[in-house]
Amino acid sequence: MKQDSPTPAENRRWLLILAVLVFAEVNSSFEVGMMYGALATLMREFGDPVGVGWLITAFLLVGAVSAGLSSRLGDLYGRRRLLILTLAFALAGSLIGAFATSLPWLIAGRAVQGMSAALLPLTIGLVREHLPKARVPVGIGWVAAMASFTAGAGILLGGWLVDHAGWRWIFWFSVGQTALSILAVATLLPPSVRQAAVGRLDLLGGVLFAPGVALLLWAVTRMKGSGPADPVTLGLIATGLLAIGAWVRHEWRHPQPMIDVRRFAERQIGLAMGLMALFGLGTAQLMLVLLLLAQQPAWTGIGLGLTATLAATIKVPASLAGLFGAPWSGHVAARHGARRAALVGSVVICAGWVGVLLHHDAVWLLVAEAFLITLGGSILYAAIPNLIVEVAPTDRTSEINGMSHVVRTVGTAIGTQLATLLLASSTVSDAARGPGTHPSPAAYALTFAFVIACAGAGVLLAIALPRRSSAGAPLPVPSQVASRSQSTGNY
């Protein structure tokens, strides 16, 4: 039976809900993007590149915990309620950063801001909760599109604020936008469905992996000075892996795990998680690598010597690519299944990074390559939650998308440290031409090769995804089609 077309009032209601969710979710994207735009300035002001790097890492580490814990709590106690609570944490972190008088306090503010990493999985769950089924893939595509666009716009805004008003204003901007988001969600978003929790809440499982990840990150940061064979570094790696193993064992055996790691064994979800991990390790380093490359002095043998604001403009056209790529990904997922979108996105990403490796000596080249990489990244980034929605139970939507966000966040945190380590593997300096030590051309080439390897592995995982229809059901194999045709008389 054909479904009735939605009324204009229903269309307006769905559009309003989607607009509120997008406005709330982009808080996290702005907070990430603006900080990337300010990194070079903060490194000069504090004179501690490793410490300033933790402004990104602390945000991502707390975000990994928040994405897993808050998403599941949202499934249980109402996603709208958790959305408001998460925004309140982001507001508090922005205030801490705005008033910070030292780098440790600034890192603390960024850590509290990291709670906003739960915004994306919560909003994806709310899209599935409030929008008609046929509109969910496109709705997810628009949420992902605006996340990508505002991350790029945040770099530009952060660079402009740093150049013209000072780095504290990136936190004051977040204060204002987060406050408006809380007001919009509280007044315009319908209440969420709440579920009854079965058994005791597994709070331990929601945070147990954080110490293990922190130890691994600490080991990575030590490698530059101590080398990979240092006993302390090796001890940190071993202890971190043991802690993560204990967390996996705890969650696997728990009857109601906070983060259901058993779902990683399901083919489509497991491969989607692998795609998200590779995205975080490699492509998510685009802003870090290209912004440093664009601002590095030309006398070093690589770099364009741009200001922070001009360097940030490289990502502006790329951000517009995200506005096209992610909604297109949603349309493809609705018509042909999310596998096709994931494969296209992965191939485009790989092609873009190969271009960066081969040609990076002009602004227009970096603009074009950033455009291509962001286009592919936005297609893939929207395809992954749609891959999950195709097979996930409705009452676990935010949790499983939260798991994917945990994987991406941890992958990005580790990738940031690895990229920083690779960029520092060989350096150049010349006191007569200016202060500071900069990555050498060989260090950049090594970093590009690492990211290309991650992108190539992503293509292979996308190929391995099961073929599904737009509704999420596996496509029948030819023998099944033939058998069905013979039994029904249809040829």
PDB file of C-alpha atoms in Angstrom, residues 179-324:
ATOM      1  CA  ALA A 179      24.425  28.678  25.117  1.00  0.00           C
ATOM      2  CA  LEU A 180      22.196  29.273  22.078  1.00  0.00           C
ATOM      3  CA  SER A 181      22.263  25.550  21.281  1.00  0.00           C
ATOM      4  CA  ILE A 182      21.086  24.622  24.776  1.00  0.00           C
ATOM      5  CA  LEU A 183      18.211  27.081  24.434  1.00  0.00           C
ATOM      6  CA  ALA A 184      17.208  25.727  20.995  1.00  0.00           C
ATOM      7  CA  VAL A 185      17.292  22.078  22.067  1.00  0.00           C
ATOM      8  CA  ALA A 186      15.364  22.761  25.281  1.00  0.00           C
ATOM      9  CA  THR A 187      12.587  24.737  23.576  1.00  0.00           C
ATOM     10  CA  LEU A 188      12.269  23.312  20.047  1.00  0.00           C
ATOM     11  CA  LEU A 189      13.229  19.624  20.162  1.00  0.00           C
ATOM     12  CA  PRO A 190      10.524  17.103  21.178  1.00  0.00           C
ATOM     13  CA  PRO A 191      11.238  14.876  24.202  1.00  0.00           C
ATOM     14  CA  SER A 192      13.016  11.590  23.500  1.00  0.00           C
ATOM     15  CA  VAL A 193      11.914   8.046  24.112  1.00  0.00           C
ATOM     16  CA  ARG A 194      13.297   6.582  27.326  1.00  0.00           C
ATOM     17  CA  GLN A 195      14.026   2.886  27.876  1.00  0.00           C
ATOM     18  CA  ALA A 196      14.106   0.934  31.062  1.00  0.00           C
ATOM     19  CA  ALA A 197      17.651  -0.104  31.956  1.00  0.00           C
ATOM     20  CA  VAL A 198      18.061  -3.861  32.375  1.00  0.00           C
ATOM     21  CA  GLY A 199      20.280  -4.798  35.290  1.00  0.00           C
ATOM     22  CA  ARG A 200      22.975  -2.596  36.767  1.00  0.00           C
ATOM     23  CA  LEU A 201      24.381   0.177  34.610  1.00  0.00           C
ATOM     24  CA  ASP A 202      27.874  -0.711  33.383  1.00  0.00           C
ATOM     25  CA  LEU A 203      29.576   2.602  34.173  1.00  0.00           C
ATOM     26  CA  LEU A 204      32.957   0.864  34.569  1.00  0.00           C
ATOM     27  CA  GLY A 205      32.833  -0.387  31.004  1.00  0.00           C
ATOM     28  CA  GLY A 206      32.135   3.125  29.738  1.00  0.00           C
ATOM     29  CA  VAL A 207      35.409   4.559  31.028  1.00  0.00           C
ATOM     30  CA  LEU A 208      37.742   1.587  31.595  1.00  0.00           C
ATOM     31  CA  PHE A 209      39.404   1.894  28.190  1.00  0.00           C
ATOM     32  CA  ALA A 210      40.498   5.512  28.796  1.00  0.00           C
ATOM     33  CA  PRO A 211      43.573   4.706  30.971  1.00  0.00           C
ATOM     34  CA  GLY A 212      44.803   2.190  28.392  1.00  0.00           C
ATOM     35  CA  VAL A 213      44.483   4.676  25.548  1.00  0.00           C
ATOM     36  CA  ALA A 214      46.144   7.408  27.627  1.00  0.00           C
ATOM     37  CA  LEU A 215      49.133   5.136  28.339  1.00  0.00           C
ATOM     38  CA  LEU A 216      49.514   4.333  24.642  1.00  0.00           C
ATOM     39  CA  LEU A 217      49.393   8.032  23.754  1.00  0.00           C
ATOM     40  CA  TRP A 218      51.977   8.833  26.415  1.00  0.00           C
ATOM     41  CA  ALA A 219      54.244   6.112  24.979  1.00  0.00           C
ATOM     42  CA  VAL A 220      53.907   7.602  21.494  1.00  0.00           C
ATOM     43  CA  THR A 221      54.820  11.091  22.733  1.00  0.00           C
ATOM     44  CA  ARG A 222      57.943   9.690  24.449  1.00  0.00           C
ATOM     45  CA  MET A 223      59.264   7.959  21.338  1.00  0.00           C
ATOM     46  CA  LYS A 224      60.839  11.054  19.780  1.00  0.00           C
ATOM     47  CA  GLY A 225      63.086  11.702  22.769  1.00  0.00           C
ATOM     48  CA  SER A 226      63.631   8.201  24.124  1.00  0.00           C
ATOM     49  CA  GLY A 227      63.265   6.005  21.050  1.00  0.00           C
ATOM     50  CA  PRO A 228      60.923   3.012  20.630  1.00  0.00           C
ATOM     51  CA  ALA A 229      63.307   0.645  22.478  1.00  0.00           C
ATOM     52  CA  ASP A 230      63.280   2.668  25.720  1.00  0.00           C
ATOM     53  CA  PRO A 231      62.199   0.380  28.631  1.00  0.00           C
ATOM     54  CA  VAL A 232      59.785   2.963  30.052  1.00  0.00           C
ATOM     55  CA  THR A 233      58.160   3.485  26.649  1.00  0.00           C
ATOM     56  CA  LEU A 234      57.845  -0.255  26.117  1.00  0.00           C
ATOM     57  CA  GLY A 235      56.386  -0.612  29.610  1.00  0.00           C
ATOM     58  CA  LEU A 236      53.785   2.055  28.877  1.00  0.00           C
ATOM     59  CA  ILE A 237      52.807   0.298  25.646  1.00  0.00           C
ATOM     60  CA  ALA A 238      52.519  -3.077  27.363  1.00  0.00           C
ATOM     61  CA  THR A 239      50.492  -1.688  30.275  1.00  0.00           C
ATOM     62  CA  GLY A 240      48.207   0.224  27.902  1.00  0.00           C
ATOM     63  CA  LEU A 241      47.535  -2.872  25.810  1.00  0.00           C
ATOM     64  CA  LEU A 242      46.843  -4.934  28.935  1.00  0.00           C
ATOM     65  CA  ALA A 243      44.384  -2.301  30.168  1.00  0.00           C
ATOM     66  CA  ILE A 244      42.568  -2.270  26.829  1.00  0.00           C
ATOM     67  CA  GLY A 245      42.522  -6.074  26.828  1.00  0.00           C
ATOM     68  CA  ALA A 246      40.984  -6.069  30.319  1.00  0.00           C
ATOM     69  CA  TRP A 247      38.315  -3.619  29.125  1.00  0.00           C
ATOM     70  CA  VAL A 248      37.468  -5.787  26.100  1.00  0.00           C
ATOM     71  CA  ARG A 249      37.219  -8.878  28.327  1.00  0.00           C
ATOM     72  CA  HIS A 250      35.014  -7.019  30.818  1.00  0.00           C
ATOM     73  CA  GLU A 251      32.644  -5.748  28.124  1.00  0.00           C
ATOM     74  CA  TRP A 252      32.554  -9.056  26.251  1.00  0.00           C
ATOM     75  CA  ARG A 253      31.459 -10.958  29.375  1.00  0.00           C
ATOM     76  CA  HIS A 254      29.105  -8.326  30.807  1.00  0.00           C
ATOM     77  CA  PRO A 255      25.400  -9.185  30.286  1.00  0.00           C
ATOM     78  CA  GLN A 256      24.518  -5.523  29.614  1.00  0.00           C
ATOM     79  CA  PRO A 257      27.772  -3.866  28.502  1.00  0.00           C
ATOM     80  CA  MET A 258      27.977  -0.094  28.251  1.00  0.00           C
ATOM     81  CA  ILE A 259      29.912  -0.471  24.981  1.00  0.00           C
ATOM     82  CA  ASP A 260      28.950  -3.756  23.338  1.00  0.00           C
ATOM     83  CA  VAL A 261      32.270  -4.824  21.816  1.00  0.00           C
ATOM     84  CA  ARG A 262      30.652  -8.101  20.684  1.00  0.00           C
ATOM     85  CA  ARG A 263      29.073  -6.171  17.840  1.00  0.00           C
ATOM     86  CA  PHE A 264      32.526  -5.656  16.380  1.00  0.00           C
ATOM     87  CA  ALA A 265      32.297  -9.316  15.353  1.00  0.00           C
ATOM     88  CA  GLU A 266      29.363  -8.545  13.038  1.00  0.00           C
ATOM     89  CA  ARG A 267      30.798  -8.143   9.548  1.00  0.00           C
ATOM     90  CA  GLN A 268      29.226  -4.842   8.500  1.00  0.00           C
ATOM     91  CA  ILE A 269      29.650  -3.154  11.872  1.00  0.00           C
ATOM     92  CA  GLY A 270      33.197  -4.462  12.287  1.00  0.00           C
ATOM     93  CA  LEU A 271      34.240  -3.209   8.850  1.00  0.00           C
ATOM     94  CA  ALA A 272      32.524   0.125   9.482  1.00  0.00           C
ATOM     95  CA  MET A 273      34.533   0.459  12.691  1.00  0.00           C
ATOM     96  CA  GLY A 274      37.703  -0.351  10.759  1.00  0.00           C
ATOM     97  CA  LEU A 275      36.886   2.365   8.222  1.00  0.00           C
ATOM     98  CA  MET A 276      36.333   4.835  11.053  1.00  0.00           C
ATOM     99  CA  ALA A 277      39.638   3.901  12.704  1.00  0.00           C
ATOM    100  CA  LEU A 278      41.561   4.372   9.454  1.00  0.00           C
ATOM    101  CA  PHE A 279      39.766   7.660   8.828  1.00  0.00           C
ATOM    102  CA  GLY A 280      40.913   8.902  12.239  1.00  0.00           C
ATOM    103  CA  LEU A 281      44.488   7.655  11.873  1.00  0.00           C
ATOM    104  CA  GLY A 282      45.013   9.110   8.420  1.00  0.00           C
ATOM    105  CA  THR A 283      42.581  11.494   6.763  1.00  0.00           C
ATOM    106  CA  ALA A 284      41.632  13.253  10.013  1.00  0.00           C
ATOM    107  CA  GLN A 285      45.201  14.638  10.063  1.00  0.00           C
ATOM    108  CA  LEU A 286      44.449  16.769   6.975  1.00  0.00           C
ATOM    109  CA  MET A 287      44.068  20.022   8.917  1.00  0.00           C
ATOM    110  CA  LEU A 288      47.159  19.411  11.050  1.00  0.00           C
ATOM    111  CA  VAL A 289      49.437  18.543   8.122  1.00  0.00           C
ATOM    112  CA  LEU A 290      48.233  21.074   5.545  1.00  0.00           C
ATOM    113  CA  LEU A 291      48.048  24.002   7.975  1.00  0.00           C
ATOM    114  CA  LEU A 292      51.610  23.384   9.158  1.00  0.00           C
ATOM    115  CA  LEU A 293      52.785  22.930   5.569  1.00  0.00           C
ATOM    116  CA  ALA A 294      51.070  26.135   4.406  1.00  0.00           C
ATOM    117  CA  GLN A 295      52.519  28.228   7.267  1.00  0.00           C
ATOM    118  CA  GLN A 296      56.048  26.780   7.127  1.00  0.00           C
ATOM    119  CA  PRO A 297      58.664  29.191   5.679  1.00  0.00           C
ATOM    120  CA  ALA A 298      59.605  28.507   2.055  1.00  0.00           C
ATOM    121  CA  TRP A 299      63.354  28.553   2.851  1.00  0.00           C
ATOM    122  CA  THR A 300      62.970  25.179   4.598  1.00  0.00           C
ATOM    123  CA  GLY A 301      62.593  23.491   1.202  1.00  0.00           C
ATOM    124  CA  ILE A 302      58.877  22.855   1.672  1.00  0.00           C
ATOM    125  CA  GLY A 303      56.115  25.218   2.751  1.00  0.00           C
ATOM    126  CA  LEU A 304      54.378  28.339   1.499  1.00  0.00           C
ATOM    127  CA  GLY A 305      54.978  30.822   4.356  1.00  0.00           C
ATOM    128  CA  LEU A 306      51.317  31.875   4.729  1.00  0.00           C
ATOM    129  CA  THR A 307      49.732  33.574   7.750  1.00  0.00           C
ATOM    130  CA  ALA A 308      47.301  31.642   9.939  1.00  0.00           C
ATOM    131  CA  THR A 309      44.309  33.317   8.295  1.00  0.00           C
ATOM    132  CA  LEU A 310      45.530  32.733   4.735  1.00  0.00           C
ATOM    133  CA  ALA A 311      46.461  29.140   5.525  1.00  0.00           C
ATOM    134  CA  ALA A 312      42.964  28.536   6.877  1.00  0.00           C
ATOM    135  CA  THR A 313      41.430  29.730   3.599  1.00  0.00           C
ATOM    136  CA  ILE A 314      42.871  26.621   1.918  1.00  0.00           C
ATOM    137  CA  LYS A 315      40.155  24.610   3.656  1.00  0.00           C
ATOM    138  CA  VAL A 316      37.247  26.927   2.749  1.00  0.00           C
ATOM    139  CA  PRO A 317      36.547  25.486  -0.737  1.00  0.00           C
ATOM    140  CA  ALA A 318      37.074  22.018   0.744  1.00  0.00           C
ATOM    141  CA  SER A 319      34.405  22.731   3.351  1.00  0.00           C
ATOM    142  CA  LEU A 320      31.983  23.552   0.549  1.00  0.00           C
ATOM    143  CA  ALA A 321      32.827  20.150  -0.947  1.00  0.00           C
ATOM    144  CA  GLY A 322      31.597  18.607   2.287  1.00  0.00           C
ATOM    145  CA  LEU A 323      28.236  20.343   1.867  1.00  0.00           C
ATOM    146  CA  PHE A 324      27.850  18.492  -1.411  1.00  0.00           C
TER     147      PHE A 324
END
